[in-house]
């Protein structure tokens, strides 16, 4: 029996909480998952109960340790999670309110106030973020205005990743990649933007001390070890933002590479040497932040990539015949018989900063069957990826990627990946690492525990199965024409209609 150490990585995701134990070369030895509990009290609102999140995380940890012959081999544990969602804690480390979900829309008034008070361009220049309601500072301001008692009792504001690490180790800290998503970090200086926080009357002391990803926080607390089956001596290390940890797992750490991380949402992740300063990038909704390896990244993408597929499957297809949907769509000619799909099911994606935009099918006829519509959904997702990527490369110091790597459960949709490679006109390497985000977190834990000397050493030990997806060359001209002449016109053409519908809904 081998005595090599095991590294536990967790991914607190929008849909599921996943935990896996990895060997140092990246093989999954044990894994478990639990649905992420989310509540929707009214349209546009969503939240999590922090104690319930913790219990689900503990249950997944306990299942993983229970699968191991010797859980004492676990050397480390680290956590990645969605960003823009945090737990407000009192001085004793107890939650003072629920966790507002990252995609919750209730904070639009607070974002508007920040725009009027501070200004979008100034915020972008300081934090690297376009002003969007999802970011942490908007949620803190909402709590202050709407739950003043909870805000008054709040002593610390911990991202969900940091909250889990705090419960594991007893130490409160935040890494730079998640701090980058708060709208409260001075990105160039990598420190909390104290002057900004004073200006908006938010105590800077609410934010935890900053620590590099992969640094050790301490051992697992004895009571948590008893509850989860983790060994008492296992090191708890600082984790990071889920998309950034996924990028780490497949080696997207240098300019010239790009990660396409496709889950419920899609992140187009490009490493850059320094923060971008062109304010137009922020106006278009792009964001940037600190990489878990050092350096920086710029981020485009879309909010409802996998979510669009799930919506179609549940509303118009069937939960039980996903493969049949793909087969039907493969039998539809490229271009979907003239049907276009705009995947703005929650809001518009960069380069359109428009929370009032919504999804649409355009070009329907009696020829359109279920497979036609599903192919249009997949083509719309690919077009939207290109729509987000092209402007970013046009006016930034981000190098056009020589290598595009893809991860995430949605990459198993073979037709989507073929269409995407064809629309982008580039080969995509799909990593068959089923839990890349958890692996990225596990790598950081391994560095913190001394299993790896450093991140480059860790990446040198990993072995990934890969699939190379090439463009369908005879379809490249068609998709290029459809993108340029039709798809790029869809959002501008529908903008006024969607805004009118939004106004009508507000008056109901």
XYZ file of C-alpha atoms in Angstrom:
508
model
C 0.000 0.000 0.000
C 1.384 3.392 -0.968
C 2.088 5.969 1.731
C 2.183 8.985 -0.563
C 0.388 12.006 0.855
C -3.087 12.968 -0.265
C -4.286 16.499 -0.943
C -7.915 17.469 -0.379
C -9.388 20.196 -2.553
C -12.926 21.570 -2.420
C -15.015 23.513 -4.906
C -17.985 25.384 -3.430
C -19.955 25.921 -6.629
C -23.250 27.461 -7.663
C -24.854 24.045 -8.178
C -22.797 21.624 -6.084
C -20.274 21.491 -3.272
C -17.539 19.119 -4.429
C -14.694 17.616 -2.435
C -11.942 15.352 -3.741
C -8.764 13.770 -2.440
C -5.902 13.779 -4.956
C -2.572 12.068 -5.253
C 0.359 14.453 -5.860
C 0.215 13.689 -9.610
C -3.413 14.845 -9.782
C -5.295 11.530 -9.731
C -8.632 11.485 -7.909
C -8.511 8.946 -5.088
C -11.862 9.761 -3.476
C -14.617 12.265 -4.190
C -18.048 13.362 -3.060
C -20.520 16.120 -3.733
C -23.590 17.687 -2.215
C -26.096 20.097 -3.778
C -25.454 23.739 -2.904
C -28.494 24.870 -0.889
C -29.888 28.101 -2.358
C -33.078 29.978 -1.556
C -35.012 32.308 -3.855
C -37.312 34.446 -1.668
C -38.428 36.758 -4.482
C -37.623 37.371 -8.175
C -34.002 38.430 -8.633
C -33.016 37.494 -5.072
C -31.018 34.443 -3.984
C -29.181 33.558 -0.807
C -27.474 30.739 1.086
C -27.650 29.860 4.767
C -23.983 29.869 5.913
C -24.505 27.165 8.528
C -26.236 24.972 5.963
C -23.352 25.527 3.525
C -20.941 24.424 6.229
C -22.966 21.297 7.061
C -23.066 20.270 3.387
C -19.316 20.851 3.113
C -18.704 18.758 6.248
C -20.886 15.953 4.883
C -18.876 15.858 1.628
C -15.584 15.901 3.552
C -16.787 13.069 5.770
C -17.800 11.035 2.724
C -14.360 11.499 1.157
C -12.440 10.566 4.283
C -14.730 7.576 4.721
C -13.748 6.273 1.277
C -10.042 6.225 2.170
C -8.314 3.243 3.724
C -6.089 5.611 5.677
C -7.355 9.179 6.043
C -4.193 10.030 7.995
C -2.427 10.269 4.637
C -4.220 13.570 4.055
C -1.554 16.255 4.261
C -3.610 19.324 3.423
C -6.987 20.813 2.606
C -7.774 23.995 0.678
C -10.979 25.454 -0.733
C -12.013 27.275 -3.891
C -15.421 28.830 -4.393
C -17.548 31.154 -6.445
C -16.623 34.756 -5.791
C -18.774 37.804 -5.003
C -20.489 36.018 -2.115
C -19.452 36.384 1.494
C -20.444 35.581 5.057
C -20.782 38.503 7.495
C -19.500 37.411 10.909
C -19.698 38.939 14.364
C -16.784 39.184 16.782
C -17.268 35.566 17.866
C -17.236 34.270 14.303
C -20.997 33.739 14.067
C -22.943 34.737 10.924
C -24.992 37.908 11.280
C -27.001 37.387 8.073
C -27.425 35.118 5.089
C -24.946 34.891 2.214
C -26.245 36.942 -0.717
C -25.636 34.739 -3.791
C -23.098 35.944 -6.324
C -25.770 36.316 -9.028
C -28.350 38.069 -6.819
C -29.708 41.309 -8.340
C -30.991 43.170 -5.287
C -27.897 45.408 -5.099
C -28.490 47.413 -8.279
C -29.393 50.577 -6.281
C -26.108 50.329 -4.376
C -24.167 49.972 -7.626
C -25.943 53.058 -8.949
C -25.017 54.999 -5.816
C -21.351 54.012 -6.197
C -21.452 55.182 -9.797
C -22.790 58.575 -8.756
C -20.531 58.885 -5.711
C -17.247 57.434 -6.935
C -17.636 56.820 -10.672
C -17.185 53.743 -12.853
C -13.899 54.823 -14.388
C -12.294 55.641 -11.064
C -13.410 52.334 -9.591
C -12.012 50.466 -12.582
C -8.681 52.278 -12.347
C -8.391 51.417 -8.663
C -9.879 47.922 -8.407
C -9.665 46.593 -11.979
C -13.388 45.831 -11.922
C -16.215 47.160 -13.990
C -18.960 48.399 -11.704
C -21.492 45.586 -11.398
C -24.052 44.889 -8.657
C -22.593 41.439 -7.980
C -19.418 42.630 -6.262
C -18.862 42.460 -2.527
C -18.869 46.175 -1.754
C -22.366 46.515 -3.262
C -23.572 43.663 -1.040
C -22.011 45.250 2.043
C -23.742 48.548 1.269
C -27.049 46.699 0.811
C -26.611 45.044 4.211
C -25.807 48.402 5.790
C -28.917 50.038 4.323
C -31.409 47.188 4.650
C -30.243 45.186 7.670
C -28.563 47.831 9.850
C -28.669 45.663 12.978
C -26.851 42.809 11.192
C -24.374 45.255 9.681
C -23.724 46.830 13.072
C -22.889 43.420 14.546
C -20.635 42.467 11.621
C -16.941 42.431 12.487
C -15.586 40.465 9.515
C -16.686 39.915 5.908
C -15.325 36.591 4.654
C -15.715 35.201 1.147
C -17.259 31.742 1.176
C -13.869 30.100 0.544
C -12.362 32.006 3.457
C -15.311 31.156 5.695
C -14.795 27.437 5.099
C -11.059 27.782 5.795
C -11.888 29.782 8.932
C -14.207 27.036 10.175
C -11.519 24.447 9.424
C -8.565 26.274 10.989
C -9.882 29.086 13.171
C -7.864 31.646 11.181
C -9.546 34.383 9.145
C -7.728 35.457 5.965
C -8.503 36.352 2.357
C -6.399 35.605 -0.707
C -5.751 38.164 -3.433
C -7.800 36.411 -6.129
C -11.012 36.580 -4.076
C -10.181 40.005 -2.674
C -10.025 41.087 -6.324
C -13.790 40.469 -6.574
C -14.859 42.674 -3.660
C -14.551 46.089 -5.393
C -12.489 47.036 -2.331
C -8.947 45.961 -3.308
C -6.335 48.325 -4.713
C -5.315 45.933 -7.478
C -1.976 47.479 -8.447
C -0.779 47.731 -4.841
C -2.481 44.536 -3.657
C -3.856 46.074 -0.502
C -7.287 47.079 0.748
C -8.430 50.398 -0.725
C -8.785 52.152 2.628
C -9.373 55.616 1.145
C -12.248 54.328 -1.003
C -13.784 52.509 1.951
C -13.632 55.649 4.100
C -15.282 57.593 1.285
C -18.247 55.187 1.159
C -18.318 54.855 4.973
C -17.502 51.158 5.164
C -14.989 50.183 7.880
C -11.802 48.827 6.302
C -11.435 46.503 9.286
C -14.345 44.397 8.010
C -12.024 42.811 5.469
C -9.711 40.044 6.652
C -5.899 40.169 6.414
C -4.587 39.399 2.940
C -2.548 36.232 2.454
C -1.117 34.637 -0.706
C -2.889 31.572 -2.041
C -1.054 28.452 -0.961
C 0.149 29.872 2.363
C -0.523 27.769 5.441
C -3.201 28.952 7.888
C -2.624 26.216 10.440
C -3.750 22.684 11.282
C -7.314 21.408 11.190
C -9.029 22.205 14.477
C -9.464 19.084 16.679
C -13.265 19.360 16.838
C -13.444 19.688 13.040
C -11.131 16.704 12.619
C -13.516 14.626 14.739
C -16.496 15.854 12.719
C -15.020 15.336 9.250
C -12.491 12.509 9.592
C -9.637 14.805 8.546
C -6.418 14.204 10.494
C -5.617 16.790 13.166
C -2.212 17.482 11.679
C -3.455 18.264 8.167
C -2.562 21.757 7.008
C -5.342 24.167 6.050
C -4.040 26.443 3.300
C -5.365 29.599 1.680
C -7.371 28.752 -1.436
C -8.825 31.063 -4.074
C -11.394 32.014 -6.690
C -12.856 28.973 -8.474
C -12.038 30.037 -12.049
C -8.500 31.034 -11.047
C -7.910 27.702 -9.300
C -9.181 25.928 -12.406
C -6.713 27.911 -14.494
C -3.900 26.878 -12.170
C -4.821 23.189 -12.449
C -4.283 23.146 -16.223
C -1.255 25.437 -16.255
C -2.868 28.667 -17.516
C -0.473 30.910 -15.648
C 1.391 32.819 -18.383
C 0.333 35.307 -21.097
C -0.356 33.600 -24.417
C -2.571 30.945 -22.849
C -6.318 31.113 -22.219
C -8.693 29.127 -20.078
C -12.286 28.564 -21.133
C -13.931 27.410 -17.909
C -17.474 26.305 -18.708
C -19.883 25.550 -15.910
C -23.130 27.251 -14.978
C -21.323 30.404 -16.097
C -18.368 30.653 -18.467
C -15.097 32.416 -17.744
C -12.684 33.391 -20.517
C -9.516 33.796 -18.496
C -6.369 35.399 -19.930
C -3.211 35.929 -17.849
C -1.619 39.375 -18.217
C 1.585 40.822 -16.829
C 0.009 43.886 -15.248
C -3.470 45.333 -14.693
C -5.099 46.905 -17.734
C -5.719 50.648 -17.508
C -7.976 51.422 -20.490
C -11.265 52.551 -18.858
C -13.217 51.387 -21.911
C -12.532 47.807 -20.804
C -14.336 48.509 -17.551
C -17.204 50.280 -19.297
C -17.752 47.165 -21.375
C -18.077 44.975 -18.291
C -14.701 43.188 -18.299
C -12.994 42.535 -15.008
C -9.518 41.623 -13.872
C -7.818 40.436 -10.752
C -4.848 38.813 -9.083
C -3.820 35.294 -10.108
C -3.243 32.717 -7.372
C 0.267 32.282 -8.793
C 1.110 35.987 -8.730
C 0.626 38.246 -11.720
C -2.796 39.178 -13.009
C -5.603 38.080 -15.310
C -8.396 39.662 -17.313
C -11.785 37.999 -17.475
C -14.584 37.928 -19.992
C -17.229 35.303 -20.566
C -20.933 34.849 -19.993
C -23.198 34.367 -17.029
C -25.479 31.635 -18.380
C -23.468 29.219 -20.507
C -24.179 25.871 -18.881
C -27.281 27.458 -17.389
C -28.658 28.024 -20.914
C -28.220 24.347 -21.734
C -29.838 23.314 -18.446
C -32.721 25.721 -19.047
C -33.370 24.336 -22.533
C -33.096 20.736 -21.393
C -35.509 21.271 -18.500
C -37.999 23.558 -20.261
C -38.052 22.227 -23.823
C -36.230 18.931 -23.758
C -36.071 16.356 -21.023
C -33.779 15.756 -18.076
C -33.483 12.160 -19.234
C -32.478 12.526 -22.884
C -29.563 14.952 -22.973
C -27.636 12.729 -25.404
C -30.708 12.562 -27.635
C -30.765 16.355 -27.752
C -27.130 16.411 -28.875
C -27.828 13.743 -31.506
C -30.769 15.758 -32.847
C -28.703 18.939 -32.983
C -25.865 17.173 -34.823
C -28.319 16.349 -37.609
C -29.181 20.036 -38.092
C -27.016 21.962 -40.600
C -24.548 24.545 -39.308
C -26.418 27.811 -38.913
C -29.514 26.161 -37.396
C -31.734 26.942 -40.396
C -31.411 30.654 -39.705
C -32.320 30.521 -36.005
C -30.159 32.569 -33.621
C -30.135 32.341 -29.823
C -29.072 35.232 -27.580
C -27.979 33.656 -24.259
C -28.689 36.630 -21.976
C -30.873 34.636 -19.583
C -29.784 36.731 -16.583
C -28.149 39.816 -18.100
C -25.917 40.876 -20.969
C -22.300 39.762 -21.019
C -19.212 41.828 -21.858
C -18.829 43.930 -23.993
C -22.424 44.921 -23.185
C -22.863 46.083 -19.616
C -26.649 45.784 -19.504
C -28.486 44.021 -16.652
C -31.833 44.551 -18.430
C -30.997 42.462 -21.480
C -32.639 39.053 -21.730
C -32.387 35.950 -23.885
C -34.146 35.438 -27.191
C -34.622 33.151 -30.160
C -34.603 35.023 -33.479
C -35.522 33.637 -36.890
C -38.044 30.985 -35.864
C -40.090 29.260 -38.535
C -42.209 26.144 -38.815
C -39.051 24.322 -39.976
C -37.516 24.707 -36.507
C -37.726 21.529 -34.454
C -36.332 20.734 -31.038
C -32.915 19.828 -32.458
C -32.842 23.062 -34.456
C -33.427 25.116 -31.340
C -30.859 23.194 -29.313
C -28.203 23.635 -31.997
C -29.070 27.351 -32.037
C -28.478 27.442 -28.271
C -25.034 25.856 -28.682
C -24.143 28.173 -31.559
C -25.355 31.162 -29.533
C -23.056 30.186 -26.671
C -20.101 29.936 -29.060
C -20.950 33.268 -30.711
C -21.266 34.879 -27.285
C -17.795 33.603 -26.337
C -16.349 35.233 -29.440
C -18.373 38.390 -28.792
C -16.752 38.633 -25.363
C -13.232 37.720 -26.466
C -12.706 39.811 -29.607
C -13.067 43.318 -28.096
C -10.888 42.383 -25.161
C -8.027 41.428 -27.441
C -8.523 44.497 -29.609
C -7.666 47.065 -26.929
C -5.625 45.432 -24.210
C -2.154 44.092 -23.554
C -3.597 40.576 -23.454
C -1.779 38.492 -26.032
C -3.954 36.590 -28.510
C -3.840 33.109 -27.053
C -1.715 30.533 -28.824
C -3.224 27.811 -26.648
C -6.854 27.597 -25.527
C -7.585 25.123 -22.746
C -11.103 24.171 -21.667
C -12.362 22.662 -18.423
C -15.724 22.120 -16.774
C -18.582 19.675 -17.006
C -20.097 21.360 -20.060
C -16.986 20.483 -22.107
C -18.363 16.940 -22.265
C -20.863 18.258 -24.814
C -18.887 17.256 -27.920
C -21.015 19.283 -30.314
C -20.667 22.489 -28.318
C -16.876 22.164 -28.233
C -16.706 21.491 -31.979
C -18.898 24.518 -32.725
C -16.874 26.688 -30.360
C -13.541 25.710 -31.945
C -15.034 26.484 -35.370
C -16.492 29.851 -34.319
C -13.221 30.903 -32.660
C -11.183 29.466 -35.531
C -8.719 27.834 -33.120
C -7.963 24.392 -31.745
C -9.196 23.843 -28.192
C -7.546 21.383 -25.825
C -10.154 19.929 -23.485
C -8.742 18.673 -20.215
C -10.521 15.635 -18.912
C -9.780 16.632 -15.338
C -13.310 16.262 -14.024
C -12.661 18.377 -10.946
C -10.102 20.926 -12.123
C -11.201 23.582 -9.641
C -10.860 21.183 -6.711
C -7.480 20.107 -8.097
C -6.316 23.720 -8.242
C -7.299 24.140 -4.604
C -5.544 20.871 -3.734
C -2.353 22.119 -5.418
C -2.435 25.233 -3.241
C -2.913 23.030 -0.190
C 0.014 20.874 -1.224
C 2.236 23.940 -1.521
C 1.106 25.128 1.901
C 1.873 21.733 3.452
C 5.265 21.424 1.762
C 4.271 18.461 -0.416
C 5.388 20.563 -3.388
C 8.310 22.965 -3.219
C 6.341 25.545 -5.193
C 3.652 25.872 -7.858
C 5.943 25.178 -10.863
C 7.066 21.957 -9.154
C 3.444 20.982 -8.604
C 2.489 21.582 -12.230
C 5.434 19.443 -13.318
C 4.045 16.447 -11.421
C 0.517 16.535 -12.865
C -0.695 14.155 -15.554
C -3.849 15.143 -17.460
C -5.863 13.267 -20.048
C -6.688 15.595 -22.938
C -8.830 15.737 -26.043
C -7.926 18.033 -28.928
C -10.888 19.622 -30.728
C -10.097 21.172 -34.113
C -12.258 23.628 -36.070
C -14.445 22.178 -38.806
C -12.643 24.062 -41.548
C -15.395 24.033 -44.170
C -17.781 25.624 -41.624
C -15.416 28.419 -40.536
C -16.479 30.892 -43.310
C -20.183 30.311 -42.611
C -19.860 30.840 -38.874
C -17.641 33.884 -39.382
C -20.267 35.439 -41.668
C -23.113 34.584 -39.284
C -21.219 36.137 -36.393
C -20.254 39.335 -38.196
C -23.439 39.931 -40.180
C -26.145 38.547 -37.903
C -25.184 37.668 -34.338
C -23.431 40.953 -33.577
C -26.643 42.754 -34.578
C -28.901 40.772 -32.234
C -28.284 42.592 -28.955
C -28.436 46.129 -30.415
C -31.626 45.243 -32.295
C -33.345 43.826 -29.198
C -32.037 46.273 -26.599
C -34.954 48.703 -26.799
C -37.509 45.906 -26.633
C -35.910 44.327 -23.570
C -35.693 47.684 -21.807
C -39.372 48.344 -22.538
C -40.332 44.945 -21.101
C -38.225 45.683 -18.019
C -40.005 49.009 -17.480
C -43.393 47.341 -17.813
C -42.452 44.654 -15.295
C -41.330 47.316 -12.824
C -44.760 48.942 -12.957
C -46.721 45.731 -12.346
